[in-house]
PDB file of C-alpha atoms and ligand atoms in Angstrom:
ATOM      1  CA  MET A   1       0.000   0.000   0.000  1.00 54.00           C
ATOM      2  CA  ASN A   2       1.381   3.369  -1.129  1.00 73.00           C
ATOM      3  CA  GLY A   3       5.063   2.577  -0.949  1.00 91.00           C
ATOM      4  CA  GLN A   4       4.776   1.069   2.496  1.00 96.00           C
ATOM      5  CA  HIS A   5       6.236  -2.276   3.425  1.00 97.00           C
ATOM      6  CA  THR A   6       4.725  -4.669   5.897  1.00 98.00           C
ATOM      7  CA  ILE A   7       7.323  -5.907   8.320  1.00 98.00           C
ATOM      8  CA  GLY A   8       7.247  -8.401  11.155  1.00 98.00           C
ATOM      9  CA  VAL A   9       9.660  -7.776  14.002  1.00 98.00           C
ATOM     10  CA  THR A  10       9.984  -9.535  17.324  1.00 98.00           C
ATOM     11  CA  VAL A  11      10.682  -6.929  19.975  1.00 98.00           C
ATOM     12  CA  ASN A  12      11.445  -8.062  23.516  1.00 98.00           C
ATOM     13  CA  GLY A  13       9.831 -11.390  22.721  1.00 97.00           C
ATOM     14  CA  THR A  14       6.613 -10.001  21.235  1.00 98.00           C
ATOM     15  CA  GLN A  15       5.889 -10.178  17.533  1.00 98.00           C
ATOM     16  CA  HIS A  16       4.751  -6.935  15.892  1.00 98.00           C
ATOM     17  CA  GLU A  17       3.513  -6.453  12.362  1.00 98.00           C
ATOM     18  CA  ARG A  18       3.307  -2.980  10.878  1.00 97.00           C
ATOM     19  CA  ALA A  19       3.167  -1.259   7.491  1.00 98.00           C
ATOM     20  CA  VAL A  20       6.028   1.241   7.417  1.00 98.00           C
ATOM     21  CA  GLU A  21       7.677   3.621   5.008  1.00 98.00           C
ATOM     22  CA  PRO A  22      11.049   2.364   3.796  1.00 97.00           C
ATOM     23  CA  ARG A  23      12.766   5.458   5.199  1.00 97.00           C
ATOM     24  CA  LEU A  24      11.472   4.930   8.748  1.00 98.00           C
ATOM     25  CA  LEU A  25      14.361   4.503  11.161  1.00 98.00           C
ATOM     26  CA  LEU A  26      14.346   1.617  13.595  1.00 98.00           C
ATOM     27  CA  SER A  27      14.680   4.134  16.454  1.00 98.00           C
ATOM     28  CA  ASP A  28      11.523   5.929  15.306  1.00 98.00           C
ATOM     29  CA  PHE A  29       9.735   2.619  14.742  1.00 98.00           C
ATOM     30  CA  LEU A  30      10.472   1.551  18.314  1.00 98.00           C
ATOM     31  CA  ARG A  31       9.583   4.891  19.861  1.00 98.00           C
ATOM     32  CA  HIS A  32       6.647   6.057  17.767  1.00 98.00           C
ATOM     33  CA  GLU A  33       5.082   2.854  16.445  1.00 98.00           C
ATOM     34  CA  LEU A  34       5.619   0.644  19.480  1.00 98.00           C
ATOM     35  CA  GLY A  35       5.844   3.271  22.233  1.00 98.00           C
ATOM     36  CA  LEU A  36       9.173   1.933  23.485  1.00 98.00           C
ATOM     37  CA  THR A  37      10.639   5.276  24.454  1.00 98.00           C
ATOM     38  CA  GLY A  38      13.464   3.744  26.473  1.00 98.00           C
ATOM     39  CA  THR A  39      15.478   3.807  23.272  1.00 98.00           C
ATOM     40  CA  HIS A  40      16.736   7.370  23.351  1.00 98.00           C
ATOM     41  CA  VAL A  41      17.608   9.499  20.367  1.00 98.00           C
ATOM     42  CA  GLY A  42      20.415  11.983  20.757  1.00 98.00           C
ATOM     43  CA  CYS A  43      22.447  12.771  17.675  1.00 98.00           C
ATOM     44  CA  GLU A  44      20.502  10.733  15.077  1.00 97.00           C
ATOM     45  CA  HIS A  45      23.653  10.128  13.091  1.00 97.00           C
ATOM     46  CA  GLY A  46      25.467   7.332  14.822  1.00 98.00           C
ATOM     47  CA  VAL A  47      27.729   9.263  17.166  1.00 98.00           C
ATOM     48  CA  CYS A  48      26.279   9.244  20.679  1.00 98.00           C
ATOM     49  CA  GLY A  49      25.144   5.632  21.091  1.00 98.00           C
ATOM     50  CA  ALA A  50      22.006   6.585  23.024  1.00 98.00           C
ATOM     51  CA  CYS A  51      19.818   4.647  20.593  1.00 98.00           C
ATOM     52  CA  THR A  52      21.708   1.352  20.871  1.00 98.00           C
ATOM     53  CA  VAL A  53      19.556  -1.795  20.796  1.00 98.00           C
ATOM     54  CA  LEU A  54      20.252  -5.450  20.110  1.00 98.00           C
ATOM     55  CA  LEU A  55      19.435  -6.784  16.659  1.00 98.00           C
ATOM     56  CA  ASP A  56      19.633 -10.574  16.696  1.00 98.00           C
ATOM     57  CA  GLY A  57      21.821 -10.205  19.769  1.00 98.00           C
ATOM     58  CA  ALA A  58      24.305  -7.702  18.324  1.00 98.00           C
ATOM     59  CA  ALA A  59      24.472  -4.063  19.407  1.00 98.00           C
ATOM     60  CA  VAL A  60      23.391  -1.670  16.662  1.00 98.00           C
ATOM     61  CA  ARG A  61      22.593   2.015  16.539  1.00 98.00           C
ATOM     62  CA  ALA A  62      18.888   2.144  15.871  1.00 98.00           C
ATOM     63  CA  CYS A  63      19.236   5.552  14.218  1.00 98.00           C
ATOM     64  CA  LEU A  64      21.422   3.970  11.538  1.00 98.00           C
ATOM     65  CA  VAL A  65      19.102   1.049  10.782  1.00 98.00           C
ATOM     66  CA  PHE A  66      15.894   1.234   8.806  1.00 98.00           C
ATOM     67  CA  ALA A  67      12.901  -0.494  10.322  1.00 98.00           C
ATOM     68  CA  VAL A  68      12.549  -2.588   7.166  1.00 98.00           C
ATOM     69  CA  GLN A  69      16.019  -4.005   7.829  1.00 98.00           C
ATOM     70  CA  ALA A  70      14.669  -5.505  11.054  1.00 98.00           C
ATOM     71  CA  ASP A  71      11.990  -7.446   9.166  1.00 98.00           C
ATOM     72  CA  GLY A  72      11.983 -11.059  10.349  1.00 98.00           C
ATOM     73  CA  ARG A  73      14.535 -10.334  13.038  1.00 98.00           C
ATOM     74  CA  GLU A  74      14.666  -9.993  16.791  1.00 98.00           C
ATOM     75  CA  VAL A  75      15.169  -6.701  18.587  1.00 98.00           C
ATOM     76  CA  THR A  76      15.863  -6.216  22.276  1.00 98.00           C
ATOM     77  CA  THR A  77      15.472  -2.785  23.824  1.00 98.00           C
ATOM     78  CA  VAL A  78      16.198  -1.607  27.345  1.00 98.00           C
ATOM     79  CA  GLU A  79      12.578  -2.414  28.207  1.00 98.00           C
ATOM     80  CA  GLY A  80      13.423  -6.059  27.592  1.00 98.00           C
ATOM     81  CA  LEU A  81      16.106  -6.271  30.256  1.00 97.00           C
ATOM     82  CA  ASP A  82      14.161  -6.562  33.478  1.00 95.00           C
ATOM     83  CA  ARG A  83      12.392  -9.740  34.557  1.00 93.00           C
ATOM     84  CA  ASP A  84       8.964  -9.222  36.115  1.00 91.00           C
ATOM     85  CA  GLY A  85       9.984  -5.868  37.522  1.00 92.00           C
ATOM     86  CA  THR A  86      13.365  -7.047  38.780  1.00 97.00           C
ATOM     87  CA  LEU A  87      16.232  -5.097  37.314  1.00 97.00           C
ATOM     88  CA  HIS A  88      18.736  -6.892  35.138  1.00 97.00           C
ATOM     89  CA  PRO A  89      21.920  -7.425  37.190  1.00 96.00           C
ATOM     90  CA  LEU A  90      23.723  -4.887  35.004  1.00 98.00           C
ATOM     91  CA  GLN A  91      20.980  -2.328  35.657  1.00 98.00           C
ATOM     92  CA  GLN A  92      21.278  -3.114  39.353  1.00 97.00           C
ATOM     93  CA  ALA A  93      25.033  -2.572  39.194  1.00 98.00           C
ATOM     94  CA  PHE A  94      24.482   0.821  37.518  1.00 98.00           C
ATOM     95  CA  HIS A  95      22.046   1.695  40.275  1.00 97.00           C
ATOM     96  CA  GLU A  96      24.392   0.659  43.072  1.00 97.00           C
ATOM     97  CA  ALA A  97      27.476   2.339  41.579  1.00 98.00           C
ATOM     98  CA  HIS A  98      25.634   5.599  40.806  1.00 98.00           C
ATOM     99  CA  ALA A  99      26.563   5.131  37.175  1.00 98.00           C
ATOM    100  CA  LEU A 100      24.010   7.621  35.903  1.00 97.00           C
ATOM    101  CA  GLN A 101      22.871  11.113  36.558  1.00 97.00           C
ATOM    102  CA  CYS A 102      20.305  12.376  34.032  1.00 98.00           C
ATOM    103  CA  GLY A 103      20.043   8.853  32.616  1.00 98.00           C
ATOM    104  CA  PHE A 104      19.663   9.903  29.007  1.00 98.00           C
ATOM    105  CA  CYS A 105      22.659   7.873  27.890  1.00 98.00           C
ATOM    106  CA  THR A 106      21.981   4.882  30.143  1.00 98.00           C
ATOM    107  CA  PRO A 107      19.856   2.682  27.862  1.00 98.00           C
ATOM    108  CA  GLY A 108      22.505   2.945  25.169  1.00 98.00           C
ATOM    109  CA  PHE A 109      25.298   2.061  27.579  1.00 98.00           C
ATOM    110  CA  LEU A 110      23.373  -0.933  28.884  1.00 98.00           C
ATOM    111  CA  MET A 111      22.567  -2.267  25.433  1.00 98.00           C
ATOM    112  CA  SER A 112      26.152  -1.797  24.259  1.00 98.00           C
ATOM    113  CA  LEU A 113      27.495  -3.548  27.331  1.00 98.00           C
ATOM    114  CA  ILE A 114      25.218  -6.592  27.234  1.00 98.00           C
ATOM    115  CA  PRO A 115      26.872  -8.257  24.223  1.00 98.00           C
ATOM    116  CA  PHE A 116      30.300  -7.002  25.298  1.00 98.00           C
ATOM    117  CA  LEU A 117      29.959  -8.668  28.704  1.00 97.00           C
ATOM    118  CA  ARG A 118      28.574 -11.810  27.111  1.00 96.00           C
ATOM    119  CA  ASP A 119      31.780 -12.035  25.067  1.00 97.00           C
ATOM    120  CA  HIS A 120      34.094 -10.676  27.808  1.00 97.00           C
ATOM    121  CA  PRO A 121      32.835 -11.987  31.149  1.00 95.00           C
ATOM    122  CA  ASP A 122      36.034 -10.927  32.925  1.00 96.00           C
ATOM    123  CA  PRO A 123      37.046  -7.688  31.211  1.00 97.00           C
ATOM    124  CA  SER A 124      40.047  -5.572  32.110  1.00 98.00           C
ATOM    125  CA  GLU A 125      39.522  -1.874  32.810  1.00 98.00           C
ATOM    126  CA  HIS A 126      41.105  -1.125  29.448  1.00 98.00           C
ATOM    127  CA  GLN A 127      38.643  -3.438  27.676  1.00 98.00           C
ATOM    128  CA  ILE A 128      35.747  -1.834  29.527  1.00 98.00           C
ATOM    129  CA  ARG A 129      36.852   1.651  28.544  1.00 98.00           C
ATOM    130  CA  GLU A 130      37.289   0.503  24.947  1.00 98.00           C
ATOM    131  CA  ALA A 131      33.786  -0.973  25.006  1.00 97.00           C
ATOM    132  CA  LEU A 132      32.353   2.263  26.389  1.00 97.00           C
ATOM    133  CA  SER A 133      34.153   4.438  23.887  1.00 97.00           C
ATOM    134  CA  GLY A 134      31.271   4.406  21.415  1.00 97.00           C
ATOM    135  CA  ASN A 135      28.779   5.831  23.907  1.00 98.00           C
ATOM    136  CA  LEU A 136      28.748   9.425  25.071  1.00 98.00           C
ATOM    137  CA  CYS A 137      27.765  10.565  28.551  1.00 98.00           C
ATOM    138  CA  ARG A 138      27.737  14.235  29.399  1.00 97.00           C
ATOM    139  CA  CYS A 139      27.171  13.835  33.132  1.00 97.00           C
ATOM    140  CA  THR A 140      29.083  11.100  34.876  1.00 96.00           C
ATOM    141  CA  GLY A 141      32.693  11.370  33.750  1.00 95.00           C
ATOM    142  CA  TYR A 142      32.451   7.611  33.061  1.00 98.00           C
ATOM    143  CA  ALA A 143      34.265   6.523  36.245  1.00 98.00           C
ATOM    144  CA  ASN A 144      31.145   5.141  37.935  1.00 98.00           C
ATOM    145  CA  ILE A 145      30.073   3.419  34.733  1.00 98.00           C
ATOM    146  CA  VAL A 146      33.385   1.568  34.699  1.00 98.00           C
ATOM    147  CA  THR A 147      32.860   0.706  38.365  1.00 98.00           C
ATOM    148  CA  ALA A 148      29.369  -0.611  37.609  1.00 98.00           C
ATOM    149  CA  VAL A 149      30.705  -2.868  34.878  1.00 98.00           C
ATOM    150  CA  GLN A 150      33.438  -4.152  37.183  1.00 98.00           C
ATOM    151  CA  ARG A 151      30.874  -4.844  39.903  1.00 97.00           C
ATOM    152  CA  PHE A 152      28.647  -6.685  37.484  1.00 97.00           C
ATOM    153  CA  ALA A 153      31.529  -8.787  36.180  1.00 97.00           C
ATOM    154  CA  ALA A 154      32.656  -9.616  39.709  1.00 95.00           C
ATOM    155  CA  SER A 155      29.171 -10.561  40.872  1.00 91.00           C
ATOM    156  CA  THR A 156      28.564 -12.649  37.771  1.00 87.00           C
ATOM    157  CA  ALA A 157      31.814 -14.501  38.345  1.00 81.00           C
ATOM    158  CA  ALA A 158      30.843 -15.064  41.961  1.00 75.00           C
ATOM    159  CA  ALA A 159      27.369 -16.259  41.052  1.00 77.00           C
ATOM    160  CA  SER A 160      28.817 -18.442  38.266  1.00 55.00           C
ATOM    161  CA  ALA A 161      26.791 -19.870  35.461  1.00 46.00           C
ATOM    162  CA  ASN A 162      24.530 -22.041  37.614  1.00 48.00           C
ATOM    163  CA  ALA A 163      22.905 -19.152  39.489  1.00 48.00           C
ATOM    164  CA  PRO A 164      19.600 -18.399  37.746  1.00 46.00           C
ATOM    165  CA  GLY A 165      19.720 -14.932  36.249  1.00 47.00           C
ATOM    166  CA  GLY A 166      23.180 -14.275  37.616  1.00 44.00           C
ATOM    167  CA  GLY A 167      24.852 -14.220  34.246  1.00 46.00           C
ATOM    168  CA  ARG A 168      22.097 -13.242  31.906  1.00 54.00           C
ATOM    169  CA  PRO A 169      21.877 -12.637  29.104  1.00 53.00           C
TER     170      PRO A 169
HETATM  171  S1  FES B 201      20.937   8.796  18.322  1.00 68.78           S
HETATM  172 FE1  FES B 201      21.803   7.069  17.371  1.00 68.78          FE
HETATM  173  S2  FES B 201      23.907   7.230  17.761  1.00 68.78           S
HETATM  174 FE2  FES B 201      23.086   9.070  18.560  1.00 68.78          FE
HETATM  175  S1  FES B 202      23.937  10.362  32.781  1.00 68.78           S
HETATM  176 FE1  FES B 202      23.455  12.189  31.697  1.00 68.78          FE
HETATM  177  S2  FES B 202      24.269  11.863  29.734  1.00 68.78           S
HETATM  178 FE2  FES B 202      24.955  10.163  30.860  1.00 68.78          FE
END
C-alpha cells in the first residue's frame, strides 16, 4: 500500500507487524510505532550511542538502521532487560554504583554492554573503557560506569553460570 512495506519484528519477545515507510528509522519505529521510548535518540547520526539496541543479539545504533532491515529479526530494547519488575543485574550494578545522573545515555550504555559482557565476562579496565568508547555521557565522567561494569563482572563470576539470572543474558 502506497510505498509502504509490511514488516514483522519480534521486539522483547513479542511479535509486531506494521506497514512502514522504507525510510522509517528503527529508532523511530520503536519509539513512535511501538511506544518503546526507552530507546533514546540523541544525535541521530550514529555518534552518541544513546539509541543502541540489540538486533539478533548484536548491538546496533537504531538511528542507523531502517525499520525494514529488522523485518523477520529480533530486537531487544532496554525495556526487555528486566524480569517481572526485577532489574537486570547490570541495571542493578548501575544503580548501586551511581553510574548515571540524568540517565539519558543509560539505555545505550546498557545495550552496548550486554553483548560485550557476554563475550568478555572478565574484562580488564582497558577493555571496559574501549567498550564504552562508542557511547557518550555528558554527566558522569564515566568513572562510575566503569565501576558498575566491574561490579557486574565480579558478581557474575561469583554467582557463576549455575545461578539463575546471575549471568544473563
Ligand atoms: S541517536 Fe543514534 S547514535 Fe546518537
Ligand atoms: S547520565 Fe546524563 S548523559 Fe549520561
